[in-house]
Amino acid sequence: MSKALKILLSIALGLFIMELALQIWSLVVLFTFTQKTPELAPGSAPRVLCIGDSYTYGLGAPSRETSYPGALAELLRQRMGDGAPQVVNAGWPGQNSNDALRKLDAQLRDNRPVLVCVLLGMNDTWTRPARLESSDLGGDGSRWQLRFRLWRLARGMLGEYGGGALPTAEGERVAIEASVPSAAGNGWIGTDPPAVVRSTALALAGNLEQAIAELEAGLAADPAHAATYHQGLVQQRTALGRRDQAATSVAWLAAEYRDRPTSKVAESYAVALAAIGDRKQSLDVAREASARFPSNSALWWLVGQGLYDTGDLAAAERAHDRAIATGEAPEYDSMWRAAVRRDCARAACARDICKALGLLIAAMELDGDVDRCRIVLSGASKDLTADAVRNCLVGLQLNKDQLVLAQRLFSRDSSVANGALPVLSDERRRICEVLEHHLQLVVDRCRAQGADVILLSYPMPLPDLEAVQVKVARVNGLRRVDMLSRFAAEQQHRAREELFVHDGHCTAGGYRLMAEEVIGPVIEALEH
């Protein structure tokens, strides 16, 4: 047997074992950790069912009681007293519209709600769920499903490296950022310790408690990778609002960086500081460490991200240029290189639109993701006149394949002279069509059980998903709660950190704001 064939067989066997492990973990999560809703007792209060993803579950809040459903329940008790309905939080991190639909019939049967609040769509943008029909539904949606979990895991991990001016507009990257231990470096499948891979699988399945347990076990058994484990513990505990526990790992990383600094320790320490919201110190550490370890691309990327947050776009662009230059080594994946180019383009847009276009075309050569490049361009739409784009493309001296990629950024139907965004790619359009179909099925099945429906928007700009929600609400005569407008108004006089944690999820204050915005439509629906 040739050496090459042996290598291929070894890789195939390794992938098979990893896939088998993920299938087994999914069964463990289902049968051991799935939460059960208490059964309805005769004469009990009516129920309001809240379905959705991590923004319904309450990632970023200190507890489930301070999620938006928890805050809604408190506000309803204050306003309605003993007659207030019970609010059921059926949100789950990582859940897309397909997952929610499969569970819906069982949730309607168990809870018999009078009202269902729906916040779905963000995870569809990166999980790309299959379209379900009514004939596919009707059973217990919590049953185990046979599907290729290794590919789902890989897509989730790669999706975390999106960059861009509106990070949460790129799908539930924010949820993964809080969970995946290698949030800023080149920790890909096959290079992370096995416990980190298992922890990531659990986090993507929505079980952050077990993900933390895996990291703790790995830390005890594998001290050589302690920095990676502590970084993951900080991110996941912060996602659950356990800042006191996260502080223990931050302190360990701080001591290790002081006494035994390595490139990896520096990277993990800077990422951990960013995860707990200490952006200034994260930038300071990344700056110092990048001078000490100039070949670490992730450190330069962290410097660029920190400078972008401060508004120093020129310095951010220079740092990202260094990240690109040092990230060409074989150990840096093409997805990582593409993401750094997008971030550099984001910083360069205001100064040099031609450089930004060149970087975005290079990013598409690496990963083909046109939608994320369009999100970056949306921040510079005022400069994207037809003449400017034409002159840039000529000046860049693109080859035939690169010109094809450039054409994908712009549609014949888009009016860049008027600052309009390009139309959606075929893939993004398909995702939106599937979401629209699934939301319609949610409405139909809720109404068939006598429950009214309210649609909620996310508290950040997601134009294509909002368009889907508006259409479904209009067609069905539904109430729709516009969270974005309320959050935008609130940030005129409140710091972002009061409403959002670093990874983009809401704080307890942010979820309280969501509850305050939705309670009016909820009471109207209950009284109708």
mmCIF file of C-alpha atoms in Angstrom, residues 151-415:
data_model
loop_
_atom_site.group_PDB
_atom_site.id
_atom_site.type_symbol
_atom_site.label_atom_id
_atom_site.label_comp_id
_atom_site.label_asym_id
_atom_site.label_seq_id
_atom_site.Cartn_x
_atom_site.Cartn_y
_atom_site.Cartn_z
ATOM 1 C CA TRP A 151 -20.030 19.169 8.276
ATOM 2 C CA ARG A 152 -22.457 21.182 10.416
ATOM 3 C CA LEU A 153 -19.743 21.558 13.056
ATOM 4 C CA ALA A 154 -17.171 22.635 10.454
ATOM 5 C CA ARG A 155 -19.521 25.205 8.928
ATOM 6 C CA GLY A 156 -20.303 26.609 12.351
ATOM 7 C CA MET A 157 -16.649 26.939 13.262
ATOM 8 C CA LEU A 158 -15.749 28.525 9.937
ATOM 9 C CA GLY A 159 -18.737 30.829 10.124
ATOM 10 C CA GLU A 160 -17.277 32.319 13.283
ATOM 11 C CA TYR A 161 -14.574 34.098 11.304
ATOM 12 C CA GLY A 162 -16.821 36.544 9.571
ATOM 13 C CA GLY A 163 -15.581 39.969 10.515
ATOM 14 C CA GLY A 164 -17.498 42.911 9.111
ATOM 15 C CA ALA A 165 -19.128 46.065 10.308
ATOM 16 C CA LEU A 166 -22.252 44.276 11.471
ATOM 17 C CA PRO A 167 -21.003 40.993 12.941
ATOM 18 C CA THR A 168 -24.404 39.727 13.969
ATOM 19 C CA ALA A 169 -25.738 40.310 10.460
ATOM 20 C CA GLU A 170 -23.730 37.341 9.286
ATOM 21 C CA GLY A 171 -25.729 34.680 11.050
ATOM 22 C CA GLU A 172 -25.355 33.364 14.526
ATOM 23 C CA ARG A 173 -21.643 33.861 14.450
ATOM 24 C CA VAL A 174 -22.130 35.594 17.770
ATOM 25 C CA ALA A 175 -23.351 32.441 19.455
ATOM 26 C CA ILE A 176 -20.419 30.442 18.193
ATOM 27 C CA GLU A 177 -17.969 33.179 19.117
ATOM 28 C CA ALA A 178 -19.072 32.787 22.695
ATOM 29 C CA SER A 179 -18.602 29.027 22.524
ATOM 30 C CA VAL A 180 -15.707 28.060 20.290
ATOM 31 C CA PRO A 181 -12.416 28.217 22.193
ATOM 32 C CA SER A 182 -10.360 29.295 19.146
ATOM 33 C CA ALA A 183 -12.195 32.543 18.588
ATOM 34 C CA ALA A 184 -9.430 34.544 17.002
ATOM 35 C CA GLY A 185 -6.670 32.186 15.980
ATOM 36 C CA ASN A 186 -6.145 29.283 13.646
ATOM 37 C CA GLY A 187 -7.621 26.511 15.808
ATOM 38 C CA TRP A 188 -9.371 24.329 13.258
ATOM 39 C CA ILE A 189 -10.706 20.790 13.387
ATOM 40 C CA GLY A 190 -7.774 18.417 13.702
ATOM 41 C CA THR A 191 -5.466 20.925 15.457
ATOM 42 C CA ASP A 192 -7.448 21.585 18.627
ATOM 43 C CA PRO A 193 -7.275 19.074 21.506
ATOM 44 C CA PRO A 194 -10.050 16.435 21.383
ATOM 45 C CA ALA A 195 -11.757 17.910 24.462
ATOM 46 C CA VAL A 196 -12.037 21.260 22.683
ATOM 47 C CA VAL A 197 -13.639 19.576 19.660
ATOM 48 C CA ARG A 198 -16.134 17.791 21.929
ATOM 49 C CA SER A 199 -16.817 21.023 23.806
ATOM 50 C CA THR A 200 -17.479 22.820 20.531
ATOM 51 C CA ALA A 201 -19.907 20.110 19.438
ATOM 52 C CA LEU A 202 -21.826 20.456 22.696
ATOM 53 C CA ALA A 203 -21.882 24.251 22.447
ATOM 54 C CA LEU A 204 -23.253 24.067 18.894
ATOM 55 C CA ALA A 205 -25.917 21.668 20.175
ATOM 56 C CA GLY A 206 -26.886 24.321 22.718
ATOM 57 C CA ASN A 207 -25.509 22.580 25.813
ATOM 58 C CA LEU A 208 -23.066 25.102 27.204
ATOM 59 C CA GLU A 209 -23.036 23.469 30.644
ATOM 60 C CA GLN A 210 -21.623 20.223 29.268
ATOM 61 C CA ALA A 211 -19.318 22.178 26.965
ATOM 62 C CA ILE A 212 -17.828 23.821 30.052
ATOM 63 C CA ALA A 213 -17.523 20.433 31.763
ATOM 64 C CA GLU A 214 -15.555 19.117 28.764
ATOM 65 C CA LEU A 215 -13.156 22.051 28.933
ATOM 66 C CA GLU A 216 -12.692 21.597 32.675
ATOM 67 C CA ALA A 217 -11.924 17.893 32.177
ATOM 68 C CA GLY A 218 -9.523 18.715 29.365
ATOM 69 C CA LEU A 219 -7.779 21.312 31.476
ATOM 70 C CA ALA A 220 -7.223 18.774 34.246
ATOM 71 C CA ALA A 221 -5.919 16.067 31.902
ATOM 72 C CA ASP A 222 -3.990 18.126 29.331
ATOM 73 C CA PRO A 223 -2.046 20.988 30.952
ATOM 74 C CA ALA A 224 0.006 21.506 27.770
ATOM 75 C CA HIS A 225 -3.027 23.183 26.179
ATOM 76 C CA ALA A 226 -4.139 25.023 29.305
ATOM 77 C CA ALA A 227 -4.284 28.423 27.583
ATOM 78 C CA THR A 228 -6.729 27.104 24.974
ATOM 79 C CA TYR A 229 -8.951 25.577 27.667
ATOM 80 C CA HIS A 230 -8.949 28.726 29.806
ATOM 81 C CA GLN A 231 -9.797 30.845 26.753
ATOM 82 C CA GLY A 232 -12.796 28.621 26.023
ATOM 83 C CA LEU A 233 -13.918 28.682 29.648
ATOM 84 C CA VAL A 234 -13.875 32.477 29.669
ATOM 85 C CA GLN A 235 -15.937 32.673 26.485
ATOM 86 C CA GLN A 236 -18.541 30.101 27.465
ATOM 87 C CA ARG A 237 -18.923 31.218 31.079
ATOM 88 C CA THR A 238 -19.264 34.816 29.935
ATOM 89 C CA ALA A 239 -21.948 33.707 27.477
ATOM 90 C CA LEU A 240 -23.848 32.308 30.454
ATOM 91 C CA GLY A 241 -23.315 35.478 32.485
ATOM 92 C CA ARG A 242 -20.893 33.847 34.956
ATOM 93 C CA ARG A 243 -18.335 36.621 35.038
ATOM 94 C CA ASP A 244 -17.007 35.657 38.469
ATOM 95 C CA GLN A 245 -16.095 32.174 37.235
ATOM 96 C CA ALA A 246 -14.691 33.560 33.980
ATOM 97 C CA ALA A 247 -12.489 35.880 36.040
ATOM 98 C CA THR A 248 -10.602 32.866 37.435
ATOM 99 C CA SER A 249 -9.473 31.837 33.951
ATOM 100 C CA VAL A 250 -8.689 35.437 33.014
ATOM 101 C CA ALA A 251 -6.472 35.705 36.105
ATOM 102 C CA TRP A 252 -4.681 32.466 35.163
ATOM 103 C CA LEU A 253 -4.024 33.735 31.641
ATOM 104 C CA ALA A 254 -2.811 37.073 33.012
ATOM 105 C CA ALA A 255 -0.325 35.336 35.329
ATOM 106 C CA GLU A 256 0.835 32.982 32.590
ATOM 107 C CA TYR A 257 1.359 35.880 30.178
ATOM 108 C CA ARG A 258 3.342 37.727 32.828
ATOM 109 C CA ASP A 259 5.514 34.800 33.927
ATOM 110 C CA ARG A 260 5.712 32.426 30.936
ATOM 111 C CA PRO A 261 4.586 34.361 27.872
ATOM 112 C CA THR A 262 4.181 32.460 24.605
ATOM 113 C CA SER A 263 2.467 33.393 21.365
ATOM 114 C CA LYS A 264 -0.524 31.173 22.170
ATOM 115 C CA VAL A 265 -0.858 32.424 25.752
ATOM 116 C CA ALA A 266 -0.808 36.021 24.512
ATOM 117 C CA GLU A 267 -3.458 35.271 21.909
ATOM 118 C CA SER A 268 -5.703 33.461 24.403
ATOM 119 C CA TYR A 269 -5.308 36.214 26.998
ATOM 120 C CA ALA A 270 -6.245 38.953 24.519
ATOM 121 C CA VAL A 271 -9.263 36.967 23.281
ATOM 122 C CA ALA A 272 -10.392 36.309 26.865
ATOM 123 C CA LEU A 273 -10.182 40.009 27.725
ATOM 124 C CA ALA A 274 -12.273 40.851 24.668
ATOM 125 C CA ALA A 275 -14.810 38.179 25.654
ATOM 126 C CA ILE A 276 -15.413 39.768 29.062
ATOM 127 C CA GLY A 277 -15.767 43.196 27.441
ATOM 128 C CA ASP A 278 -12.417 44.684 28.487
ATOM 129 C CA ARG A 279 -11.608 45.895 24.994
ATOM 130 C CA LYS A 280 -9.008 48.467 26.015
ATOM 131 C CA GLN A 281 -6.861 45.978 27.910
ATOM 132 C CA SER A 282 -7.360 43.401 25.145
ATOM 133 C CA LEU A 283 -5.990 45.917 22.653
ATOM 134 C CA ASP A 284 -3.092 46.808 24.955
ATOM 135 C CA VAL A 285 -2.142 43.134 25.372
ATOM 136 C CA ALA A 286 -2.491 42.419 21.654
ATOM 137 C CA ARG A 287 -0.317 45.428 20.788
ATOM 138 C CA GLU A 288 2.426 44.445 23.216
ATOM 139 C CA ALA A 289 2.287 40.774 22.217
ATOM 140 C CA SER A 290 2.308 41.482 18.467
ATOM 141 C CA ALA A 291 5.594 43.334 18.943
ATOM 142 C CA ARG A 292 6.942 40.379 20.934
ATOM 143 C CA PHE A 293 5.539 37.705 18.602
ATOM 144 C CA PRO A 294 5.320 39.447 15.218
ATOM 145 C CA SER A 295 4.670 36.245 13.256
ATOM 146 C CA ASN A 296 1.327 35.553 14.998
ATOM 147 C CA SER A 297 -1.328 36.714 12.542
ATOM 148 C CA ALA A 298 -4.119 36.393 15.116
ATOM 149 C CA LEU A 299 -2.436 38.962 17.369
ATOM 150 C CA TRP A 300 -2.236 41.486 14.550
ATOM 151 C CA TRP A 301 -5.890 40.758 13.755
ATOM 152 C CA LEU A 302 -6.824 41.450 17.387
ATOM 153 C CA VAL A 303 -4.920 44.730 17.236
ATOM 154 C CA GLY A 304 -6.830 45.660 14.098
ATOM 155 C CA GLN A 305 -10.188 44.775 15.629
ATOM 156 C CA GLY A 306 -9.412 46.754 18.764
ATOM 157 C CA LEU A 307 -8.315 49.810 16.800
ATOM 158 C CA TYR A 308 -11.410 49.591 14.611
ATOM 159 C CA ASP A 309 -13.545 49.685 17.754
ATOM 160 C CA THR A 310 -11.779 52.891 18.825
ATOM 161 C CA GLY A 311 -12.480 54.515 15.457
ATOM 162 C CA ASP A 312 -8.816 54.651 14.355
ATOM 163 C CA LEU A 313 -9.470 53.187 10.908
ATOM 164 C CA ALA A 314 -6.061 54.019 9.440
ATOM 165 C CA ALA A 315 -4.217 52.217 12.248
ATOM 166 C CA ALA A 316 -6.718 49.328 12.088
ATOM 167 C CA GLU A 317 -6.034 49.001 8.363
ATOM 168 C CA ARG A 318 -2.277 48.867 8.955
ATOM 169 C CA ALA A 319 -2.671 46.195 11.640
ATOM 170 C CA HIS A 320 -4.855 44.096 9.369
ATOM 171 C CA ASP A 321 -2.271 44.505 6.598
ATOM 172 C CA ARG A 322 0.257 42.940 8.980
ATOM 173 C CA ALA A 323 -2.205 40.160 9.812
ATOM 174 C CA ILE A 324 -2.535 39.403 6.109
ATOM 175 C CA ALA A 325 1.229 39.437 5.594
ATOM 176 C CA THR A 326 1.921 37.108 8.534
ATOM 177 C CA GLY A 327 -1.087 34.868 7.893
ATOM 178 C CA GLU A 328 0.203 33.366 4.661
ATOM 179 C CA ALA A 329 1.988 30.488 6.393
ATOM 180 C CA PRO A 330 0.580 26.992 5.679
ATOM 181 C CA GLU A 331 -0.897 26.677 9.173
ATOM 182 C CA TYR A 332 -3.354 29.480 8.439
ATOM 183 C CA ASP A 333 -6.499 28.202 6.749
ATOM 184 C CA SER A 334 -7.883 29.892 3.627
ATOM 185 C CA MET A 335 -11.071 30.770 5.532
ATOM 186 C CA TRP A 336 -9.001 32.626 8.100
ATOM 187 C CA ARG A 337 -7.105 34.504 5.389
ATOM 188 C CA ALA A 338 -10.365 35.466 3.686
ATOM 189 C CA ALA A 339 -11.833 36.782 6.948
ATOM 190 C CA VAL A 340 -8.782 38.946 7.671
ATOM 191 C CA ARG A 341 -9.001 40.446 4.174
ATOM 192 C CA ARG A 342 -12.645 41.336 4.739
ATOM 193 C CA ASP A 343 -11.784 43.015 8.032
ATOM 194 C CA CYS A 344 -8.988 44.959 6.382
ATOM 195 C CA ALA A 345 -11.395 46.021 3.616
ATOM 196 C CA ARG A 346 -13.875 47.183 6.254
ATOM 197 C CA ALA A 347 -11.223 49.483 7.730
ATOM 198 C CA ALA A 348 -10.043 50.666 4.289
ATOM 199 C CA CYS A 349 -13.476 51.448 2.821
ATOM 200 C CA ALA A 350 -13.587 55.051 3.992
ATOM 201 C CA ARG A 351 -10.040 55.860 2.785
ATOM 202 C CA ASP A 352 -9.431 53.715 -0.275
ATOM 203 C CA ILE A 353 -12.441 52.056 -1.877
ATOM 204 C CA CYS A 354 -10.242 50.540 -4.615
ATOM 205 C CA LYS A 355 -8.052 48.772 -2.064
ATOM 206 C CA ALA A 356 -11.195 47.557 -0.285
ATOM 207 C CA LEU A 357 -12.605 46.124 -3.527
ATOM 208 C CA GLY A 358 -9.316 44.375 -4.237
ATOM 209 C CA LEU A 359 -9.290 42.815 -0.773
ATOM 210 C CA LEU A 360 -12.890 41.658 -1.085
ATOM 211 C CA ILE A 361 -12.232 40.051 -4.445
ATOM 212 C CA ALA A 362 -9.211 38.298 -2.931
ATOM 213 C CA ALA A 363 -11.395 37.117 -0.032
ATOM 214 C CA MET A 364 -13.935 35.673 -2.486
ATOM 215 C CA GLU A 365 -11.115 33.842 -4.269
ATOM 216 C CA LEU A 366 -10.332 32.164 -0.965
ATOM 217 C CA ASP A 367 -13.815 31.245 0.322
ATOM 218 C CA GLY A 368 -16.380 32.380 -2.265
ATOM 219 C CA ASP A 369 -18.541 34.172 0.306
ATOM 220 C CA VAL A 370 -20.073 37.079 -1.620
ATOM 221 C CA ASP A 371 -22.689 37.936 1.028
ATOM 222 C CA ARG A 372 -20.149 38.796 3.709
ATOM 223 C CA CYS A 373 -18.269 40.944 1.225
ATOM 224 C CA ARG A 374 -21.502 42.785 0.425
ATOM 225 C CA ILE A 375 -22.032 43.452 4.117
ATOM 226 C CA VAL A 376 -18.600 45.107 4.233
ATOM 227 C CA LEU A 377 -19.461 47.205 1.167
ATOM 228 C CA SER A 378 -22.698 48.343 2.777
ATOM 229 C CA GLY A 379 -20.617 50.491 5.124
ATOM 230 C CA ALA A 380 -19.218 52.437 2.153
ATOM 231 C CA SER A 381 -22.289 52.641 -0.054
ATOM 232 C CA LYS A 382 -22.051 56.434 -0.351
ATOM 233 C CA ASP A 383 -18.720 56.036 -2.187
ATOM 234 C CA LEU A 384 -19.857 53.260 -4.498
ATOM 235 C CA THR A 385 -20.827 55.277 -7.539
ATOM 236 C CA ALA A 386 -20.828 53.475 -10.854
ATOM 237 C CA ASP A 387 -17.876 55.558 -12.052
ATOM 238 C CA ALA A 388 -15.860 54.861 -8.893
ATOM 239 C CA VAL A 389 -16.412 51.127 -9.180
ATOM 240 C CA ARG A 390 -15.543 51.130 -12.894
ATOM 241 C CA ASN A 391 -12.327 53.083 -12.322
ATOM 242 C CA CYS A 392 -11.323 50.793 -9.464
ATOM 243 C CA LEU A 393 -11.855 47.640 -11.478
ATOM 244 C CA VAL A 394 -9.757 49.030 -14.318
ATOM 245 C CA GLY A 395 -6.998 50.114 -11.945
ATOM 246 C CA LEU A 396 -6.880 46.737 -10.186
ATOM 247 C CA GLN A 397 -6.042 45.023 -13.511
ATOM 248 C CA LEU A 398 -8.115 41.963 -12.692
ATOM 249 C CA ASN A 399 -7.871 38.723 -14.609
ATOM 250 C CA LYS A 400 -10.892 37.054 -16.150
ATOM 251 C CA ASP A 401 -11.789 34.973 -13.078
ATOM 252 C CA GLN A 402 -11.425 37.957 -10.773
ATOM 253 C CA LEU A 403 -13.697 40.041 -12.997
ATOM 254 C CA VAL A 404 -16.361 37.354 -12.667
ATOM 255 C CA LEU A 405 -16.062 37.586 -8.879
ATOM 256 C CA ALA A 406 -16.246 41.376 -9.038
ATOM 257 C CA GLN A 407 -19.442 41.168 -11.074
ATOM 258 C CA ARG A 408 -20.986 38.981 -8.371
ATOM 259 C CA LEU A 409 -20.619 41.849 -5.906
ATOM 260 C CA PHE A 410 -22.953 43.993 -7.964
ATOM 261 C CA SER A 411 -26.181 43.233 -9.737
ATOM 262 C CA ARG A 412 -27.410 44.730 -12.989
ATOM 263 C CA ASP A 413 -30.512 45.713 -11.022
ATOM 264 C CA SER A 414 -28.727 47.456 -8.179
ATOM 265 C CA SER A 415 -28.276 51.207 -8.277
#
